[in-house]
Amino acid sequence: SVTVHPRESALPNSVRFNFGDKIALVGYDFDRRIGTPGETLRLTLYWEALSPMEKSYTVFAHVLGEGTQMWAIGDGVPINGLAPTFTWQPGQVVEDPHDLTIGETTPPGVYDVEVGLYLPKTGERLRLLADDGFPLDTRVFLSKIRVSP
């Protein structure tokens, strides 16, 4: 028998993903995890500022199929452009909603949801860092969603 204890947090789906020692993803929530082509799922990300920032990063949120096929894209400046990252103060937590509209031609199946941050002018992404500071990927896979016919 194994007992699994949730992380103590007021945030849904509490996580801790460090992006470049600048921003941490500390939680996320979906309004639902099942949709049909053309429907919109709401993904809410909870970001914590780790250090002062001079640049405005754009958040990307994608529903991915096989390879690099994207079936929904929810990129944007946090809080629909109202909270650029250069305005964040260290320790501040930002509740950031993203709408993911499933493409009309998306076949039924189970899909990954990836998120991360990038600079829009250069496309440079913030690197995900391990606890020891070792650079990992430039994105994190949050959860899977199901697309029904």
C-alpha positions as MATLAB code, in Angstrom:
seq = 'SVTVHPRESALPNSVRFNFGDKIALVGYDFDRRIGTPGETLRLTLYWEALSPMEKSYTVFAHVLGEGTQMWAIGDGVPINGLAPTFTWQPGQVVEDPHDLTIGETTPPGVYDVEVGLYLPKTGERLRLLADDGFPLDTRVFLSKIRVSP';
ca = [
       0.000    0.000    0.000;
       1.313    3.435   -0.947;
      -0.021    6.737    0.319;
       0.391    9.723   -1.974;
       0.215   13.117   -0.287;
      -0.483   16.220   -2.377;
       1.916   19.131   -2.188;
       0.735   21.716    0.278;
      -0.323   24.672   -1.812;
      -3.309   26.903   -2.357;
      -2.703   26.535   -6.106;
      -4.246   23.779   -8.232;
      -1.881   21.075   -9.534;
       1.042   22.455   -7.584;
       4.346   22.028   -9.449;
       7.716   23.756   -9.458;
       9.387   24.198  -12.848;
      12.215   26.745  -12.911;
      12.647   28.603  -16.197;
      16.075   30.245  -16.321;
      16.024   31.316  -12.644;
      13.635   34.053  -13.809;
      10.170   32.488  -13.689;
       8.764   29.349  -12.080;
       5.606   27.573  -13.123;
       4.047   26.812   -9.719;
       0.621   25.462  -10.681;
      -1.867   24.940  -13.485;
      -5.510   24.103  -14.029;
      -7.787   23.068  -16.902;
     -11.484   23.870  -17.007;
     -11.788   20.352  -18.482;
      -9.520   17.802  -20.147;
     -11.881   16.486  -22.820;
     -13.036   18.426  -25.856;
     -14.140   18.069  -29.451;
     -12.769   19.725  -32.591;
     -13.613   23.441  -32.561;
     -14.121   23.598  -28.786;
     -11.993   25.747  -26.506;
     -10.318   24.478  -23.337;
      -9.201   27.024  -20.731;
      -5.737   26.433  -19.286;
      -4.761   28.618  -16.338;
      -1.055   28.838  -15.528;
       0.323   30.126  -12.225;
       3.727   31.771  -12.620;
       6.032   33.053   -9.881;
       8.618   35.735  -10.599;
      12.009   34.570   -9.289;
      14.057   37.652  -10.176;
      13.576   41.088  -11.750;
      13.247   40.945  -15.539;
      14.029   43.521  -18.177;
      12.459   41.587  -21.045;
       8.876   40.699  -21.872;
       8.509   36.967  -22.380;
       5.605   35.438  -24.262;
       4.021   32.277  -22.898;
       3.393   29.409  -25.270;
       0.774   26.740  -24.652;
       0.275   24.088  -27.328;
      -1.711   20.909  -27.814;
       0.681   18.547  -29.600;
       0.121   15.553  -31.793;
       2.744   13.269  -33.258;
       5.999   14.931  -34.223;
       5.635   18.683  -34.209;
       1.954   18.838  -35.230;
       0.149   21.513  -33.172;
      -3.614   21.073  -32.828;
      -4.168   24.137  -30.617;
      -2.039   27.205  -29.903;
      -2.496   29.586  -26.977;
       0.528   31.904  -27.117;
       0.490   35.362  -25.588;
       1.814   37.902  -23.124;
       0.525   36.915  -19.659;
      -3.044   37.822  -18.709;
      -3.990   38.592  -22.308;
      -1.270   41.234  -22.628;
      -2.028   42.985  -19.324;
       0.956   41.647  -17.332;
       4.226   41.698  -19.301;
       6.921   39.819  -17.403;
       9.153   42.913  -17.043;
       6.492   44.342  -14.666;
       6.590   41.347  -12.304;
       8.187   41.645   -8.870;
      10.162   38.764   -7.302;
       7.817   36.538   -5.320;
       4.732   37.723   -7.206;
       2.406   34.966   -8.448;
       0.538   35.688  -11.687;
      -2.638   33.817  -12.650;
      -2.431   33.559  -16.437;
      -5.345   32.128  -18.512;
      -4.849   30.708  -22.022;
      -7.574   29.512  -24.370;
      -6.723   26.444  -26.423;
      -9.144   26.052  -29.327;
      -8.909   22.546  -30.711;
      -8.469   22.578  -34.492;
     -11.511   21.642  -36.567;
      -9.634   18.773  -38.242;
      -8.095   17.336  -35.056;
      -8.543   13.552  -35.075;
      -9.878   11.848  -31.936;
      -7.130   10.822  -29.547;
      -4.989   11.784  -26.571;
      -2.673   14.780  -26.882;
       0.127   16.374  -24.847;
      -0.029   19.954  -23.595;
       3.317   21.783  -23.545;
       4.127   25.202  -22.066;
       7.138   27.473  -21.864;
       8.312   31.048  -22.436;
      10.120   32.806  -25.280;
      11.203   36.213  -26.539;
       8.980   37.127  -29.505;
      11.631   39.070  -31.468;
      14.238   36.306  -31.445;
      12.244   33.175  -30.610;
      14.786   32.411  -27.875;
      13.195   30.228  -25.208;
      13.856   30.252  -21.477;
      15.526   26.994  -20.463;
      14.009   24.719  -17.890;
      16.548   24.144  -15.102;
      17.027   21.121  -12.854;
      17.341   21.656   -9.101;
      21.140   21.670   -9.483;
      20.968   24.328  -12.222;
      21.620   21.904  -15.080;
      19.781   23.103  -18.227;
      17.111   20.739  -19.430;
      14.503   21.335  -22.109;
      12.809   24.589  -23.141;
       9.319   23.345  -22.377;
       7.393   21.296  -19.877;
       4.658   18.771  -20.620;
       1.815   19.425  -18.188;
      -0.878   16.910  -18.852;
      -2.734   15.083  -21.535;
      -6.111   15.999  -22.959;
      -8.560   13.860  -24.904;
     -10.215   14.915  -28.149;
     -13.486   13.109  -28.779;
     -15.285   12.867  -32.122;
];
